[in-house]
CSV table of C-alpha atoms and ligand atoms in Angstrom, one decimal:
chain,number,residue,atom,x,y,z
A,1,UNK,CA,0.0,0.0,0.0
A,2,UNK,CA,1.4,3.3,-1.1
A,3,UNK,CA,0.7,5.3,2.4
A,4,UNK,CA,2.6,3.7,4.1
A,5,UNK,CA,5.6,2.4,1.9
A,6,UNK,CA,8.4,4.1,2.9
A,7,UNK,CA,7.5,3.4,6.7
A,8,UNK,CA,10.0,-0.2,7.5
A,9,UNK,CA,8.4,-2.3,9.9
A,10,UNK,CA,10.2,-3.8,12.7
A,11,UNK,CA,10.0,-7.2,11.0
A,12,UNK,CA,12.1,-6.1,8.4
A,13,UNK,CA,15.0,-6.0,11.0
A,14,UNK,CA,17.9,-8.8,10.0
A,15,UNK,CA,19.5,-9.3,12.9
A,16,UNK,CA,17.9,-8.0,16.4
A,17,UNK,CA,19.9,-9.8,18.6
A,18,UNK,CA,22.1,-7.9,21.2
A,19,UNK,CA,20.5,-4.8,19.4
A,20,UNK,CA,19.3,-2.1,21.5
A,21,UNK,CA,15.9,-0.9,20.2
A,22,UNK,CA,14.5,2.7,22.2
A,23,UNK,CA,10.9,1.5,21.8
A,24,UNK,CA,8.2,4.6,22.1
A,25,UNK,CA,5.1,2.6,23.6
A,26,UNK,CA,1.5,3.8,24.9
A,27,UNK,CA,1.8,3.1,28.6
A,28,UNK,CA,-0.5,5.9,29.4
A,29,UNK,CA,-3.1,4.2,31.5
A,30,UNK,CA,-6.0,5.1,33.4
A,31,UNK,CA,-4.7,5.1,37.5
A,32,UNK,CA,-5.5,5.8,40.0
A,33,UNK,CA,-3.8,5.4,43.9
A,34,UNK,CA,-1.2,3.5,41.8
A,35,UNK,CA,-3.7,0.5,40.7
A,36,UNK,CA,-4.6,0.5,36.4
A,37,UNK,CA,-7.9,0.8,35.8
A,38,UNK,CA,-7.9,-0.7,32.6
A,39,UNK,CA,-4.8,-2.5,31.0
A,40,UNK,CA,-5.8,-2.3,27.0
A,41,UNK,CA,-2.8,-0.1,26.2
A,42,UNK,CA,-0.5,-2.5,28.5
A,43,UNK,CA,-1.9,-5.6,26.8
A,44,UNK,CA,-1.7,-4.1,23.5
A,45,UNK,CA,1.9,-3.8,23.5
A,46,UNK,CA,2.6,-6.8,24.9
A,47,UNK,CA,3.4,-8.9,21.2
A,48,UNK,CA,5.8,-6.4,20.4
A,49,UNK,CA,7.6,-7.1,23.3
A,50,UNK,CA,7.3,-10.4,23.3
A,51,UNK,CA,8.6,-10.4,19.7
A,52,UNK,CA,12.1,-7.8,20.7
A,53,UNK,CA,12.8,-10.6,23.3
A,54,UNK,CA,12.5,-13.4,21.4
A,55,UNK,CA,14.9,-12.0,18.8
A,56,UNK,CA,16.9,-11.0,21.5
A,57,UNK,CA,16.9,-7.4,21.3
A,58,UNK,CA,17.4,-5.1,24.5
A,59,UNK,CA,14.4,-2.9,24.6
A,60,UNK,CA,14.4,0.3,26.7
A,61,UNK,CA,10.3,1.6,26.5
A,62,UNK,CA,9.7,5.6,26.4
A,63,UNK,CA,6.3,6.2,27.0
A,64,UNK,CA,4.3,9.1,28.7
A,65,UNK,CA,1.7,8.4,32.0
A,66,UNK,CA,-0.6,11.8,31.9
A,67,UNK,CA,-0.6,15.2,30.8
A,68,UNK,CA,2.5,16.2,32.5
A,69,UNK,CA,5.3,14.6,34.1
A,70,UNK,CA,4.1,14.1,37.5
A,71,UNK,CA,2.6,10.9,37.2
A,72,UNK,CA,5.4,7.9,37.6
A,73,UNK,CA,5.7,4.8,35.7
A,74,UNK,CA,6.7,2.7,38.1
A,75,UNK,CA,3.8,1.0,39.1
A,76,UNK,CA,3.1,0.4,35.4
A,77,UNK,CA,6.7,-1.4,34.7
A,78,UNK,CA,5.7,-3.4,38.1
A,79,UNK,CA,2.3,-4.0,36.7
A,80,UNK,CA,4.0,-5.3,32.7
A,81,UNK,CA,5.5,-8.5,35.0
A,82,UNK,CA,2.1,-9.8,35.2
A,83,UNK,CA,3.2,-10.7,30.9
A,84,UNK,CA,6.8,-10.1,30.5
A,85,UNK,CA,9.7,-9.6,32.9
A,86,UNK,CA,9.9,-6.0,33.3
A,87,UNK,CA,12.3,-3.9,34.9
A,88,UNK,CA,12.9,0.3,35.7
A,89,UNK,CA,14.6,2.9,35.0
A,90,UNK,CA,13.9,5.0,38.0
A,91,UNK,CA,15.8,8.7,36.7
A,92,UNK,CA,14.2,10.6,33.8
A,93,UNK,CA,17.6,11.3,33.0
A,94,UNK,CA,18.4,8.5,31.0
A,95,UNK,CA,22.0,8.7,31.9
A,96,UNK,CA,21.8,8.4,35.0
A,97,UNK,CA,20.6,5.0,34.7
A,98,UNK,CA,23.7,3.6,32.7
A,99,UNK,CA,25.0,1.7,34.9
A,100,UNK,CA,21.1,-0.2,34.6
A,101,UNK,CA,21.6,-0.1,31.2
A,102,UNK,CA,24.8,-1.1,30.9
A,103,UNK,CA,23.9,-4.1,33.1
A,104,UNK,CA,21.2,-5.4,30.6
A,105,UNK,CA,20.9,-8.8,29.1
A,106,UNK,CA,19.9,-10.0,25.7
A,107,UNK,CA,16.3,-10.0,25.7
A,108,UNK,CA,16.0,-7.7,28.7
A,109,UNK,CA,13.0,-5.0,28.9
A,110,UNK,CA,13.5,-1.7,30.5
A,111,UNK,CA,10.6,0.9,30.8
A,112,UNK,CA,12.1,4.4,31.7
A,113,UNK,CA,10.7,6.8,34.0
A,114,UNK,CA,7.9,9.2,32.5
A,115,UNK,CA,9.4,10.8,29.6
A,116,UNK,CA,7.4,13.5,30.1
A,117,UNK,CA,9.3,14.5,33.1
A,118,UNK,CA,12.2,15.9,31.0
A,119,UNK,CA,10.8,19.4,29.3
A,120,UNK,CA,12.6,18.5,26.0
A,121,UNK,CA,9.7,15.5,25.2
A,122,UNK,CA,7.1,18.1,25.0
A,123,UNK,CA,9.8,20.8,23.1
A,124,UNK,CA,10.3,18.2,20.3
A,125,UNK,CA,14.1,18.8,21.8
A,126,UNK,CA,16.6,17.1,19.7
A,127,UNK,CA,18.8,17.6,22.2
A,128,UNK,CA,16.9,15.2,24.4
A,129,UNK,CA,16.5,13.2,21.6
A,130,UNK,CA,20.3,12.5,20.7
A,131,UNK,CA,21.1,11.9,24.7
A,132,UNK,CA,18.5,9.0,24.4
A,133,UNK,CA,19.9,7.9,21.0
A,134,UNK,CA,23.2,7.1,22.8
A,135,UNK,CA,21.4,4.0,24.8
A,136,UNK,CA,19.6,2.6,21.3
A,137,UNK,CA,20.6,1.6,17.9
A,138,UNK,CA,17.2,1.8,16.3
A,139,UNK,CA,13.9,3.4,17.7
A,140,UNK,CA,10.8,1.5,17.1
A,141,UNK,CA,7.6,3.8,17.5
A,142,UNK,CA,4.4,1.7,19.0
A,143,UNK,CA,2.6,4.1,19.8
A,144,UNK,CA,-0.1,4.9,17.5
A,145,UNK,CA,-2.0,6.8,20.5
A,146,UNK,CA,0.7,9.4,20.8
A,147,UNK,CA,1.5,9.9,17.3
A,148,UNK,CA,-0.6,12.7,16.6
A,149,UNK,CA,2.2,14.8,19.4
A,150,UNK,CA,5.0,16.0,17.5
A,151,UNK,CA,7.3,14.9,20.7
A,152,UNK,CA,11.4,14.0,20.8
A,153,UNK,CA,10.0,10.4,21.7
A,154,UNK,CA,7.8,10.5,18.7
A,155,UNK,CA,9.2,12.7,16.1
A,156,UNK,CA,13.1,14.4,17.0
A,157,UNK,CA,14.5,10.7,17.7
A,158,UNK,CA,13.4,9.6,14.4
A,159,UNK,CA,16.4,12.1,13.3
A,160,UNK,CA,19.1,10.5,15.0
A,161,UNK,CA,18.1,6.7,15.1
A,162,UNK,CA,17.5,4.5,12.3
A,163,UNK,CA,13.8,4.2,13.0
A,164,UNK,CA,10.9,0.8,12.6
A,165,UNK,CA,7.1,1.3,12.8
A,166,UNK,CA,6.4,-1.4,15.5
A,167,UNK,CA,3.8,-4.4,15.5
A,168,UNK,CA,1.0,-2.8,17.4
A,169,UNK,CA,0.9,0.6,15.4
A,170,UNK,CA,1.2,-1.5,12.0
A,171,UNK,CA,-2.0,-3.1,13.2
A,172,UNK,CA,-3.7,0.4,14.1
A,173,UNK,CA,-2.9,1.1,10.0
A,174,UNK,CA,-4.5,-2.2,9.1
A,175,UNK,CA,-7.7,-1.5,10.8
A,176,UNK,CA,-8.2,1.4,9.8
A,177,UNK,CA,-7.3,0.8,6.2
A,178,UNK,CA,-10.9,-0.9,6.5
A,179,UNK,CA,-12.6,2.1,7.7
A,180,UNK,CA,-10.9,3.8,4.7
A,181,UNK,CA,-12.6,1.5,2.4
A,182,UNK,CA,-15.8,0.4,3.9
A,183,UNK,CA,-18.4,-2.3,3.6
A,184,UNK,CA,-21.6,-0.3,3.6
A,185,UNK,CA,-24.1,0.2,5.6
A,186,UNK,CA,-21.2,2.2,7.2
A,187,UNK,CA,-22.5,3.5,10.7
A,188,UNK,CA,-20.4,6.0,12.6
A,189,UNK,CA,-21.6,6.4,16.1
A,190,UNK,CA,-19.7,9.9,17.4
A,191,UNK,CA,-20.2,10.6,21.2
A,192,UNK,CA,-18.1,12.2,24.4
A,193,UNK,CA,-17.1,15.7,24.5
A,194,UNK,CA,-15.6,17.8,22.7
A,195,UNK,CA,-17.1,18.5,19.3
A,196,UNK,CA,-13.8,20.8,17.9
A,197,UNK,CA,-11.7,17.5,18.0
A,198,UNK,CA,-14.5,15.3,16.6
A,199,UNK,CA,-15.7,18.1,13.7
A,200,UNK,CA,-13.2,17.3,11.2
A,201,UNK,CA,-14.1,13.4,11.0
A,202,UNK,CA,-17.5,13.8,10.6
A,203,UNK,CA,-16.9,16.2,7.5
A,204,UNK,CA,-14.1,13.9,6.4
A,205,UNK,CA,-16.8,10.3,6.8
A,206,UNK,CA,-20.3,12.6,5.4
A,207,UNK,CA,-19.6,10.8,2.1
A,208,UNK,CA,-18.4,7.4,3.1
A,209,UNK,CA,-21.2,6.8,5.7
A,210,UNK,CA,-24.1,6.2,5.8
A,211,UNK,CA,-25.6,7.1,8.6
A,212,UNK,CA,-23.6,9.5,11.3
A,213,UNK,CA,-25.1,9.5,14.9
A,214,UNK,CA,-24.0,12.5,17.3
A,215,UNK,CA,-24.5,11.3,20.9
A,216,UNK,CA,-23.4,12.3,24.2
A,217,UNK,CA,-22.5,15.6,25.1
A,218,UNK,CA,-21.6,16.1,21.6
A,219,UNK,CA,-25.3,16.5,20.5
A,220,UNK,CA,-25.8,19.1,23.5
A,221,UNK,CA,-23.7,21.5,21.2
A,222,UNK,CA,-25.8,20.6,18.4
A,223,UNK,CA,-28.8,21.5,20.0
A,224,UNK,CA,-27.4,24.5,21.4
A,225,UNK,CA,-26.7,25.8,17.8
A,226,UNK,CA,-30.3,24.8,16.4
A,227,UNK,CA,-31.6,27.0,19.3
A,228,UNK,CA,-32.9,24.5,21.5
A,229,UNK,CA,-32.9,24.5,25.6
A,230,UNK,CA,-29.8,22.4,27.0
A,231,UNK,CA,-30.2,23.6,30.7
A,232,UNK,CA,-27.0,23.2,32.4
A,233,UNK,CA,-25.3,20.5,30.4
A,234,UNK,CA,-22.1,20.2,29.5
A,235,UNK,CA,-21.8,21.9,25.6
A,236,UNK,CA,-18.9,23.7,23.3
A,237,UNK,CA,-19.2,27.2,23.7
A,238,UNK,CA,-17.4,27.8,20.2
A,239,UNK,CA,-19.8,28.1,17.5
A,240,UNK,CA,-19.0,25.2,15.1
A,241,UNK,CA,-21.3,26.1,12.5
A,242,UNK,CA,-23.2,22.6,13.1
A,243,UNK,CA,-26.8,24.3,12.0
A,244,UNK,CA,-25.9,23.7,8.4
A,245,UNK,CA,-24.8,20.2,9.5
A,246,UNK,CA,-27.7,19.4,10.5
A,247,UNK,CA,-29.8,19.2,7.6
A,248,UNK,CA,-27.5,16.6,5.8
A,249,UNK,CA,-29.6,13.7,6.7
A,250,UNK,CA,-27.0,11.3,7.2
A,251,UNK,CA,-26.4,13.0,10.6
A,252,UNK,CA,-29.2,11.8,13.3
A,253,UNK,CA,-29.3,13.5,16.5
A,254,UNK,CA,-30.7,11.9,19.6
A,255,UNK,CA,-34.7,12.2,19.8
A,256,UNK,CA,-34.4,11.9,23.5
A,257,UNK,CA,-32.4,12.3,26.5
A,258,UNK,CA,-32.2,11.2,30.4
A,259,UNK,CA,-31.7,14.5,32.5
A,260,UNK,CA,-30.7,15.0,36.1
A,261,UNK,CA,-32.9,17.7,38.2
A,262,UNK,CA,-33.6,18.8,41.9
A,263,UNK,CA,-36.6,16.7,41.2
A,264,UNK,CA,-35.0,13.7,40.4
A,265,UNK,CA,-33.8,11.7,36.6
A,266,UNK,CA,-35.9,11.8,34.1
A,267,UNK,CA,-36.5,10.7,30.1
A,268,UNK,CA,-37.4,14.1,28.1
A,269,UNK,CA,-37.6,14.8,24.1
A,270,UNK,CA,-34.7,16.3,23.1
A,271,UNK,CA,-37.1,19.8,23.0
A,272,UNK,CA,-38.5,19.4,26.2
A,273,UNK,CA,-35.1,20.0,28.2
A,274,UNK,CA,-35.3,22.7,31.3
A,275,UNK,CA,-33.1,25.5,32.3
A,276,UNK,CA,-32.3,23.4,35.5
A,277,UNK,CA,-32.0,20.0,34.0
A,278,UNK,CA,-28.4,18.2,33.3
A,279,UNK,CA,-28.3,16.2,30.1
A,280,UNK,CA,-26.1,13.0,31.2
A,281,UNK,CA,-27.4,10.3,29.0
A,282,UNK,CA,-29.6,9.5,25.4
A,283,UNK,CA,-33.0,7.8,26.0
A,284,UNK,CA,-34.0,4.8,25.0
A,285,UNK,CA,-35.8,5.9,21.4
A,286,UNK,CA,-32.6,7.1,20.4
A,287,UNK,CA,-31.0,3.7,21.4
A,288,UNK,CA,-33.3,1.9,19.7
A,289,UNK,CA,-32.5,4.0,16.2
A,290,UNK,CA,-29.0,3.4,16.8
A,291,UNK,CA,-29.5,-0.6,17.0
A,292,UNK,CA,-31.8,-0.9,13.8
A,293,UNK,CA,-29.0,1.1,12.0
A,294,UNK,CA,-26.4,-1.3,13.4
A,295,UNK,CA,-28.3,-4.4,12.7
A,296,UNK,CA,-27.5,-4.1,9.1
A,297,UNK,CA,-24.3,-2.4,9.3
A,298,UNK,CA,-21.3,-4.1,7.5
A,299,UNK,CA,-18.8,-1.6,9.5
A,300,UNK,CA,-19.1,0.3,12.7
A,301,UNK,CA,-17.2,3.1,13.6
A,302,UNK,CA,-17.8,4.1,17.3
A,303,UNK,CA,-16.2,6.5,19.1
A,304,UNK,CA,-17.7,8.3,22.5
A,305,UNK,CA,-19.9,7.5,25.3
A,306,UNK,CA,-22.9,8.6,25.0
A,307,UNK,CA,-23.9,9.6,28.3
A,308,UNK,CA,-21.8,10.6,32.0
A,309,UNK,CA,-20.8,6.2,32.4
A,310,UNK,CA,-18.6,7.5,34.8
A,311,UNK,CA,-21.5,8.7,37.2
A,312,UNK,CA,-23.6,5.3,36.1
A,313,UNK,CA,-25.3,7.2,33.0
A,314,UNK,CA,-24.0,4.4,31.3
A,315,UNK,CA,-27.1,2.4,30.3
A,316,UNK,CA,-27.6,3.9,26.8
A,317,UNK,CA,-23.4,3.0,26.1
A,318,UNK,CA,-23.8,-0.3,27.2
A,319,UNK,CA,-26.9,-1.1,25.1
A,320,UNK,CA,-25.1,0.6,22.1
A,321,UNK,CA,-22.2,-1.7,22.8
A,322,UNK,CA,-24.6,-5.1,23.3
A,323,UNK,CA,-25.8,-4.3,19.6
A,324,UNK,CA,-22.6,-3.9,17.9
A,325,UNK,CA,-21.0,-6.8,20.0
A,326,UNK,CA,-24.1,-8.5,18.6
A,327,UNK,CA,-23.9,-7.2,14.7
A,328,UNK,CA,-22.2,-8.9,11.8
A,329,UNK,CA,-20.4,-5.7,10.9
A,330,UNK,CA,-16.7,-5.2,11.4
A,331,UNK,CA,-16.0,-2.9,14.5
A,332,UNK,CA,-13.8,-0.7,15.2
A,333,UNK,CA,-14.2,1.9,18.3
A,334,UNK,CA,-11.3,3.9,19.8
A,335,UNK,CA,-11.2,6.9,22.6
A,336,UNK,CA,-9.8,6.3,26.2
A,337,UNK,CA,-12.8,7.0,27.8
A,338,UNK,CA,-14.5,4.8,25.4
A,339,UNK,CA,-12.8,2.2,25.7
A,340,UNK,CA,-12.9,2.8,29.6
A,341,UNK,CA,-16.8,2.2,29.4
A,342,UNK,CA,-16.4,-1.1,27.1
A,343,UNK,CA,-13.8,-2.4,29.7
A,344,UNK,CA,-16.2,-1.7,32.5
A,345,UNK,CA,-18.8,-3.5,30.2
A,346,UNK,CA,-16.6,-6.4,29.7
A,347,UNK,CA,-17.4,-6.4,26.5
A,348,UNK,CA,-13.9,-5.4,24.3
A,349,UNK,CA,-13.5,-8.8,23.3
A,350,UNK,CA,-16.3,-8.5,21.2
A,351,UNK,CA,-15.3,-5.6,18.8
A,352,UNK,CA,-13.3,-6.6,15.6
A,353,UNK,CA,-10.6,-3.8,16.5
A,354,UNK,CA,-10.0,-1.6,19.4
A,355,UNK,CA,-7.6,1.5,19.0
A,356,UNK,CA,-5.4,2.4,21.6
A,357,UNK,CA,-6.1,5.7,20.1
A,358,UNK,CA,-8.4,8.9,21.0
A,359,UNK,CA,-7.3,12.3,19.9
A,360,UNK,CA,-4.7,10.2,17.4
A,361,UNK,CA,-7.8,7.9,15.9
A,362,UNK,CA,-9.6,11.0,15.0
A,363,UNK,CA,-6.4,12.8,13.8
A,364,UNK,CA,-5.7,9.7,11.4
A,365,UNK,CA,-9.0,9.4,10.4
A,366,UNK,CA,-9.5,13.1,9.3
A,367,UNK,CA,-6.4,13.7,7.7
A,368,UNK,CA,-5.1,10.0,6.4
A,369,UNK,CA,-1.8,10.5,8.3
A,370,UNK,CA,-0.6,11.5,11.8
A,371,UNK,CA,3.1,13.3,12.7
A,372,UNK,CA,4.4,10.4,13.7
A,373,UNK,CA,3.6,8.0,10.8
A,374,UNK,CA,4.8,11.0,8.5
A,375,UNK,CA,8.7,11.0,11.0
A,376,UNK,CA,8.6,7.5,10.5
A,377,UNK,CA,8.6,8.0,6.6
A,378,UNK,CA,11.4,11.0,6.9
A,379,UNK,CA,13.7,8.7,9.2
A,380,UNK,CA,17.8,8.5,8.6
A,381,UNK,CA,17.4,5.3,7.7
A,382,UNK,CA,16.1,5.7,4.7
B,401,LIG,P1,-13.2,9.4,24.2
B,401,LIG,O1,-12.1,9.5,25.2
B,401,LIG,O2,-13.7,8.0,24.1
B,401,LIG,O3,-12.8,10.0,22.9
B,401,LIG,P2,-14.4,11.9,25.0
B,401,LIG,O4,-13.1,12.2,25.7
B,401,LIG,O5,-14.7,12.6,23.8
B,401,LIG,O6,-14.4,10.3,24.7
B,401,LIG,O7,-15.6,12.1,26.0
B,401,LIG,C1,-15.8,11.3,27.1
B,401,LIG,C2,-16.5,12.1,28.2
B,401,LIG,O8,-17.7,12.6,27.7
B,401,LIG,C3,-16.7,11.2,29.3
B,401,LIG,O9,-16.2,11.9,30.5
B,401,LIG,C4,-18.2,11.2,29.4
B,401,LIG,O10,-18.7,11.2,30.7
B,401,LIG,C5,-18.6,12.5,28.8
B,401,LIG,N1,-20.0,12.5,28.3
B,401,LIG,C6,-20.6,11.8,27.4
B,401,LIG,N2,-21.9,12.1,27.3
B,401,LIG,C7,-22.2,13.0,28.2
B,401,LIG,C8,-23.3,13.8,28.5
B,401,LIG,N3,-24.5,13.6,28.0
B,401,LIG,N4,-23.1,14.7,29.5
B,401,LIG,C9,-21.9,14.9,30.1
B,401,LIG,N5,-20.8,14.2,29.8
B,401,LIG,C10,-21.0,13.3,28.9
B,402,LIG,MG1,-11.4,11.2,26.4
């Protein structure tokens, strides 16, 4: 395939043995007191792991654990042992772990403290690129979920180390590749929050699909625009322009919603909503559109909860993920919170594909390509 052509895969590596391979990987996991909420990103990049040890190679993983540098990954590398035999590098400074490094044995895995501690990750600093470049021969980027960050770990590395698209990201492609060219009915179910990140997919997919539901807090904004009463619920407060949207009758909006009031919770039209009620959830007519559509979908594309699951407004999610779970069609949902809820549900087994990816899913999606893909194709190695 000609997208990604010049990117080399990981596979294509002759000899990984005694090689040491700086491996960018999405440890970024929901935690909290120091236990993982959910382990999909963990378990995701277990293969390629497993696949660098088996050949051999020493594998030092860079990865980020929240928004800033104050989270540590050392209960995740404790956590990885539970599949492969992890160890830690407990300085951010990479070198002043040598002597752990130094110590490593064929096969061995390293995770390194929270890249994001060092200032240079979010900088793009090649600086901090070139000191992490002296521990690897090649870099391997797994992590599809970051990719969308124009970060030293993601793109500056990729100008000092030969550089490998790994297993789990080359899977992310393949999926997607799908969504690219889908079996119809195509069905895109778009929920969460927000709608600025979400905008550019739906005008990307308004040809390919055939049907686009906005759910969530996403169709608050929606009704916002088109003039209708949201109460206090959560919205955009950017105009999107999604009034014109709105008449392209692929887009369906919710016909009801479950609102939250002095007076207690309650199912309402989506015009009968209060100044004092909170929308947290879709109602049950607008689940049961949602299922007929995905009964005779031949791909799904969900991303979004479509109510607050984390306050147990989660029955309208969980019905919408019994009927894909249920349908023929080929799956594929993405978004952390997402894929939060489905965990919850127990039911990610059941989807054909599950991205590791939010912000990057929706990036890759919109625009065919993501920063790092596009670093990967530039490497030195090339
Ligand atoms: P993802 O991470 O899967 O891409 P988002 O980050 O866009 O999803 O949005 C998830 C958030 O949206 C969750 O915190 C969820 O509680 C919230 N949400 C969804 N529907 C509603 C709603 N109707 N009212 C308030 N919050 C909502
Ligand atoms: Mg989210």
């Amino acid at each position: 395939m000609k997208r990604n052509s010049s990117v080399k895969s990981i596979r294509s590596v002759r000899n990984l043995k005694g090689k040491r391979v700086i491996l960018r990987a999405s440890l970024n996991v929901p935690i909290k007191n120091g236990v993982i909420q959910n382990d999909y990103r963990i378990r995701s990049i277990i293969p390629t792991l497993r696949f660098l040890k088996d050949k051999g190679a020493k594998t030092i993983v860079l990865s980020h654990l929240g928004s800033d540098g104050t989270k540590s990954l050392r209960d995740v590398a404790r956590y990885m042992n539970k599949y492969i035999r992890t160890g830690f590098l407990p300085e951010h400074d990479i070198d002043k772990n040598k002597h752990l490094i130094d110590s490593m044995n064929n096969g061995g895995v390293f995770v390194l403290e929270n890249i994001r501690r060092n200032p240079g990750e979010l900088a793009n600093s090649k600086i901090l690129a070139k000191q992490i470049a002296k521990y690897g021969d090649i870099f391997v980027n797994d992590d599809f979920a970051v990719s969308h960050r124009k970060h030293a770990s993601v793109d500056a590395i990729t100008k000092v180390l030969p550089s490998y698209i790994g297993l789990e990201f080359e899977k992310e492609l393949n999926s997607f590749s799908k969504v690219f060219k889908p079996q119809k009915p195509f069905v895109i179910i778009l929920g969460g929050a927000k709608f600025e990140t979400k905008l550019p997919l739906v005008k990307e997919f308004l040809k390919k699909a055939d049907s686009i539901f906005i759910v969530g807090a996403l169709a608050n904004s929606f009704f916002r625009e088109l003039g209708y009463e949201v109460g206090k619920s959560l919205v955009d407060n950017k105009n999107l322009g999604l009034k014109k949207l709105a008449t392209n009758k692929k887009i369906i909006l919710p016909k009801d919603v479950v609102v939250k009031n002095k007076k207690g919770v309650f199912v309402k039209k989506f015009n009968g909503v209060n100044k004092s009620d909170v929308i947290l959830d879709n109602g049950p007519e607008t689940v049961l559109e949602i299922k007929e559509k995905v009964r005779e979908a031949k791909m799904i594309l969900w991303n979004g909860p479509l109510g607050k699951f984390e306050d147990g407004f989660i029955d309208s999610t969980e019905e919408v993920a019994k009927a894909v779970s249920r349908s023929k069609a080929y799956s594929v949902v993405g978004g952390g919170d997402s894929v939060s809820a489905i965990s919850k549900l127990k039911l990610l087994k059941k989807f054909n594909f599950v991205s590791t990816g939010g912000g990057a899913m929706l990036d890759y999606l919109a625009d065919k390509t993501i920063p790092g893909l596009e670093a990967l194709k530039k490497s030195i190695n090339k």
